Short mmCIF file of C-alpha atoms (C1' of nucleotides) in Angstrom, two decimals:
data_model
loop_
_atom_site.label_atom_id
_atom_site.label_comp_id
_atom_site.label_asym_id
_atom_site.label_seq_id
_atom_site.Cartn_x
_atom_site.Cartn_y
_atom_site.Cartn_z
CA MET A 1 175.10 -65.98 172.69
CA GLU A 2 176.62 -67.21 169.56
CA LYS A 3 173.45 -68.77 168.62
CA ILE A 4 171.36 -65.64 168.60
CA GLU A 5 174.33 -63.17 167.57
CA ASN A 6 173.25 -62.80 164.29
CA GLU A 7 169.73 -61.76 165.23
CA LEU A 8 170.89 -59.46 167.94
CA LEU A 9 173.07 -57.47 165.13
CA ASP A 10 169.70 -57.41 162.72
CA LEU A 11 167.95 -56.03 166.00
CA ALA A 12 170.29 -53.25 166.56
CA GLU A 13 170.30 -52.32 162.92
CA LEU A 14 166.37 -52.40 163.34
CA PHE A 15 166.61 -50.06 166.44
CA LYS A 16 169.03 -47.76 164.48
CA VAL A 17 166.63 -47.17 161.93
CA PHE A 18 163.97 -45.93 164.48
CA GLY A 19 166.55 -44.01 166.23
CA ASP A 20 166.42 -41.01 164.24
CA SER A 21 164.09 -37.97 164.76
CA THR A 22 163.32 -37.57 160.90
CA ARG A 23 162.63 -41.02 160.44
CA ILE A 24 160.70 -41.38 163.71
CA LYS A 25 158.51 -38.28 162.62
CA ILE A 26 157.93 -39.98 159.29
CA ILE A 27 156.85 -42.99 160.96
CA TYR A 28 154.47 -41.15 163.18
CA SER A 29 153.14 -39.31 160.29
CA LEU A 30 152.46 -42.35 158.44
CA ILE A 31 150.42 -43.97 161.29
CA ASP A 32 147.41 -42.29 160.23
CA GLY A 33 147.77 -43.69 156.71
CA GLU A 34 149.65 -43.46 153.64
CA LYS A 35 151.01 -40.17 152.53
CA ASN A 36 152.92 -39.05 149.52
CA VAL A 37 156.46 -37.21 149.75
CA SER A 38 155.19 -33.64 149.37
CA THR A 39 152.66 -34.31 152.27
CA LEU A 40 155.38 -35.73 154.43
CA VAL A 41 157.75 -32.84 153.46
CA ASP A 42 155.11 -30.45 154.73
CA ASP A 43 154.46 -32.37 157.74
CA LEU A 44 157.99 -32.53 158.99
CA ASN A 45 158.95 -28.95 157.49
CA MET A 46 162.14 -30.30 156.10
CA SER A 47 163.88 -30.36 152.68
CA GLN A 48 162.31 -32.76 149.88
CA SER A 49 165.89 -34.35 149.55
CA ALA A 50 166.30 -35.03 153.35
CA VAL A 51 162.90 -36.57 153.63
CA SER A 52 163.70 -38.65 150.51
CA HIS A 53 167.05 -39.89 151.93
CA GLN A 54 165.35 -41.06 154.83
CA LEU A 55 162.55 -42.62 153.07
CA ARG A 56 165.15 -44.63 151.23
CA ILE A 57 166.57 -46.09 154.54
CA LEU A 58 163.11 -46.77 155.81
CA LYS A 59 162.09 -48.69 152.68
CA THR A 60 165.47 -50.59 152.62
CA ALA A 61 164.85 -51.74 156.16
CA LYS A 62 161.28 -52.68 154.98
CA LEU A 63 159.40 -50.27 157.46
CA VAL A 64 157.73 -48.43 154.71
CA ARG A 65 156.74 -49.28 151.20
CA GLY A 66 155.94 -46.90 148.60
CA ARG A 67 153.32 -47.28 145.66
CA ARG A 68 153.25 -44.75 142.91
CA ASP A 69 150.03 -42.85 141.69
CA GLY A 70 150.84 -40.70 138.77
CA LYS A 71 153.55 -38.26 139.71
CA ALA A 72 153.36 -38.73 143.23
CA ILE A 73 154.59 -41.75 145.40
CA TYR A 74 152.61 -42.68 148.35
CA TYR A 75 154.35 -44.49 151.51
CA SER A 76 152.80 -46.38 154.24
CA LEU A 77 154.00 -48.35 157.03
CA ASP A 78 154.92 -51.71 155.88
CA ASP A 79 153.38 -54.01 158.39
CA ASP A 80 151.86 -53.72 161.88
CA HIS A 81 155.03 -54.41 163.75
CA VAL A 82 156.10 -51.04 162.84
CA LYS A 83 153.24 -49.40 164.78
CA ALA A 84 153.70 -51.96 167.47
CA ILE A 85 157.51 -51.00 168.13
CA PHE A 86 156.83 -47.48 167.91
CA GLU A 87 154.14 -47.59 170.48
CA LYS A 88 155.81 -49.92 172.87
CA GLY A 89 158.58 -46.95 173.01
CA LEU A 90 156.28 -44.54 173.24
CA GLU A 91 154.77 -46.15 176.24
CA HIS A 92 158.27 -46.06 177.76
CA ILE A 93 158.41 -42.11 177.27
CA VAL A 94 155.23 -41.48 178.34
CA HIS A 95 155.09 -43.43 181.49
CA GLY A 96 158.15 -42.80 182.82
CA MET B 1 152.90 -32.77 165.03
CA GLU B 2 154.27 -29.62 167.27
CA LYS B 3 152.22 -31.13 170.19
CA ILE B 4 153.93 -34.20 169.97
CA GLU B 5 157.47 -33.26 168.74
CA ASN B 6 159.24 -33.42 172.24
CA GLU B 7 157.97 -36.78 172.66
CA LEU B 8 159.28 -37.90 169.17
CA LEU B 9 162.51 -36.70 169.71
CA ASP B 10 162.64 -38.66 173.15
CA LEU B 11 161.49 -41.38 171.32
CA ALA B 12 164.24 -41.29 168.59
CA GLU B 13 166.72 -41.04 171.46
CA LEU B 14 165.25 -43.89 173.07
CA PHE B 15 165.68 -45.94 170.09
CA LYS B 16 169.06 -44.91 169.31
CA VAL B 17 170.08 -46.32 172.53
CA PHE B 18 168.74 -49.64 171.40
CA GLY B 19 170.26 -49.17 168.03
CA ASP B 20 173.92 -50.32 168.90
CA SER B 21 175.04 -53.88 168.77
CA THR B 22 177.03 -53.88 171.92
CA ARG B 23 174.15 -52.34 173.96
CA ILE B 24 171.67 -54.78 172.64
CA LYS B 25 173.90 -57.34 173.64
CA ILE B 26 174.00 -56.02 177.20
CA ILE B 27 170.46 -55.89 177.25
CA TYR B 28 169.99 -59.19 175.98
CA SER B 29 172.34 -60.75 178.33
CA LEU B 30 170.54 -58.97 181.58
CA ILE B 31 167.24 -60.55 180.47
CA ASP B 32 168.23 -63.66 182.47
CA GLY B 33 168.75 -61.45 185.55
CA GLU B 34 171.46 -59.02 186.84
CA LYS B 35 175.04 -59.58 186.16
CA ASN B 36 178.03 -57.94 187.14
CA VAL B 37 180.51 -56.13 184.82
CA SER B 38 183.22 -59.01 184.37
CA THR B 39 180.34 -61.36 183.58
CA LEU B 40 179.12 -59.06 180.74
CA VAL B 41 182.69 -58.63 179.55
CA ASP B 42 183.10 -62.41 179.15
CA ASP B 43 179.51 -62.83 177.66
CA LEU B 44 180.21 -60.17 175.03
CA ASN B 45 183.91 -60.81 174.45
CA MET B 46 184.91 -57.16 174.56
CA SER B 47 187.11 -54.98 176.59
CA GLN B 48 186.04 -53.95 180.10
CA SER B 49 186.37 -50.30 178.86
CA ALA B 50 184.07 -50.69 175.91
CA VAL B 51 181.51 -52.61 178.10
CA SER B 52 181.78 -49.85 180.89
CA HIS B 53 181.06 -46.83 178.50
CA GLN B 54 178.01 -48.57 177.09
CA LEU B 55 176.88 -49.37 180.36
CA ARG B 56 177.07 -45.76 181.33
CA ILE B 57 174.88 -44.80 178.25
CA LEU B 58 172.42 -47.48 179.10
CA LYS B 59 172.20 -46.13 182.47
CA THR B 60 171.94 -42.49 181.74
CA ALA B 61 169.12 -43.56 179.39
CA LYS B 62 167.63 -45.30 182.38
CA LEU B 63 167.39 -48.70 180.51
CA VAL B 64 169.70 -50.28 183.15
CA ARG B 65 170.57 -49.87 186.89
CA GLY B 66 173.43 -50.88 188.76
CA ARG B 67 174.15 -51.75 192.33
CA ARG B 68 177.29 -52.13 194.12
CA ASP B 69 178.11 -55.33 196.02
CA GLY B 70 181.51 -55.35 197.41
CA LYS B 71 183.97 -54.68 194.36
CA ALA B 72 181.62 -55.72 191.77
CA ILE B 73 178.67 -53.78 190.36
CA TYR B 74 175.72 -55.77 189.30
CA TYR B 75 173.59 -54.26 186.41
CA SER B 76 169.92 -55.20 185.62
CA LEU B 77 167.31 -53.95 183.38
CA ASP B 78 165.52 -50.94 184.62
CA ASP B 79 161.92 -52.01 184.01
CA ASP B 80 159.80 -54.19 182.18
CA HIS B 81 159.55 -51.79 179.27
CA VAL B 82 163.10 -52.42 178.27
CA LYS B 83 162.29 -56.21 177.86
CA ALA B 84 158.88 -55.35 176.00
CA ILE B 85 160.76 -53.19 173.54
CA PHE B 86 163.48 -55.65 172.96
CA GLU B 87 160.82 -58.39 172.38
CA LYS B 88 158.79 -56.41 169.87
CA GLY B 89 161.89 -55.54 167.93
CA LEU B 90 162.74 -59.42 167.79
CA GLU B 91 159.42 -60.36 166.98
CA HIS B 92 159.72 -58.15 163.89
CA ILE B 93 163.16 -59.66 163.28
CA VAL B 94 162.16 -63.29 163.43
CA HIS B 95 158.88 -63.30 161.48
CA GLY B 96 159.86 -61.34 158.71
"C1'" DT C 1 198.52 -48.79 204.83
"C1'" DG C 2 199.62 -51.14 200.45
"C1'" DA C 3 198.57 -54.50 197.21
"C1'" DA C 4 195.18 -56.57 194.07
"C1'" DC C 5 190.81 -56.51 192.03
"C1'" DA C 6 186.62 -54.33 189.86
"C1'" DT C 7 184.86 -50.79 187.46
"C1'" DA C 8 184.67 -45.84 185.50
"C1'" DT C 9 186.25 -42.01 183.07
"C1'" DG C 10 188.91 -38.72 180.00
"C1'" DA C 11 191.15 -38.05 175.34
"C1'" DA C 12 192.28 -39.48 170.78
"C1'" DT C 13 191.08 -41.60 166.57
"C1'" DA C 14 188.40 -43.67 163.16
"C1'" DA C 15 184.19 -44.75 161.17
"C1'" DA C 16 179.35 -43.79 160.54
"C1'" DT C 17 175.60 -40.79 159.63
"C1'" DG C 18 172.39 -36.73 158.35
"C1'" DT C 19 172.01 -32.75 155.76
"C1'" DT C 20 172.58 -29.83 152.02
"C1'" DC C 21 173.36 -28.59 147.30
"C1'" DA C 22 173.12 -29.77 142.50
"C1'" DT C 23 171.22 -32.80 139.49
"C1'" DA C 24 168.98 -36.92 137.50
"C1'" DT C 25 164.96 -39.69 136.48
"C1'" DA C 26 160.09 -40.29 135.90
"C1'" DT C 27 155.19 -38.80 135.09
"C1'" DG C 28 151.33 -36.07 133.09
"C1'" DG C 29 149.63 -32.11 130.31
"C1'" DA C 30 149.65 -28.67 126.66
"C1'" DT D 1 157.54 -33.03 122.02
"C1'" DC D 2 158.55 -29.52 125.58
"C1'" DC D 3 157.64 -28.06 130.25
"C1'" DA D 4 156.04 -28.38 134.97
"C1'" DT D 5 155.81 -31.31 138.75
"C1'" DA D 6 157.24 -34.95 141.78
"C1'" DT D 7 160.78 -37.63 143.53
"C1'" DA D 8 165.26 -39.77 143.88
"C1'" DT D 9 170.15 -39.85 143.95
"C1'" DG D 10 175.54 -38.79 144.29
"C1'" DA D 11 179.02 -36.13 146.36
"C1'" DA D 12 180.67 -33.28 149.92
"C1'" DC D 13 180.63 -31.59 154.58
"C1'" DA D 14 180.07 -31.41 159.38
"C1'" DT D 15 178.73 -33.89 163.33
"C1'" DT D 16 178.07 -37.78 166.04
"C1'" DT D 17 179.73 -42.22 167.99
"C1'" DA D 18 182.19 -46.53 169.36
"C1'" DT D 19 186.39 -48.36 170.75
"C1'" DT D 20 191.01 -48.21 172.35
"C1'" DC D 21 194.48 -46.73 175.48
"C1'" DA D 22 195.99 -44.93 179.53
"C1'" DT D 23 194.67 -43.85 184.04
"C1'" DA D 24 191.70 -42.67 187.75
"C1'" DT D 25 188.36 -44.32 191.58
"C1'" DG D 26 186.59 -47.35 194.76
"C1'" DT D 27 186.54 -51.47 197.60
"C1'" DT D 28 188.66 -55.65 200.02
"C1'" DC D 29 191.97 -58.24 202.46
"C1'" DA D 30 196.34 -59.10 204.52
#
DNA sequence: TGAACATATGAATAAATGTTCATATATGGA
DNA sequence: TCCATATATGAACATTTATTCATATGTTCA
């Protein structure tokens, strides 16, 4: 248990990031492909500030990345693992 | 987004349960096979009460199940999805 | 039945977390 | 340069949550 302890702590942190409805909605919304913040705000029907705060958490956790194009910043899922984890979880929800 | 809204909320709840170090350690410990509470307490080096409280949360979320054998209660992972989700997450941690 | 062991549970507390509000920063166009 | 738009950020507040402590429940055995 001591050997893998740190990985387990990181793993809990990772799932913690997935474990919020706003962030899960952002991830779901980005499965289609990259979107700018305004589009996400419309999709989620939440305040720009709230979405931005959660995007920062997702970015810090390296689950999403952002690229600027003019005034807008386009976010996308950072790698395929993100989608894979999302889908494994959804599988568990759908089949019960 | 409205169609899948409830699934997304459930999904966030699911990940929230994975997103705690005590519960992740319990899940990890149960990958080997079923264990009683005392063994888990020793494995995690935490109070019996804390472990019990987290076991209840895991049980409510249907991630683990318990069966009584005499004075002891043996817990095990409830289905294969639990291990699959755990492993998908770990993959993301290990590869970086 | 009573003692000892194993586990669960309720209340209290401290810490973590998400949203809001106000404001700051950055970019493009007039 | 000034303004409008897009996004980020800090502080404050309310809520959630994990642990501890004390105690309750359930089981076995003498």
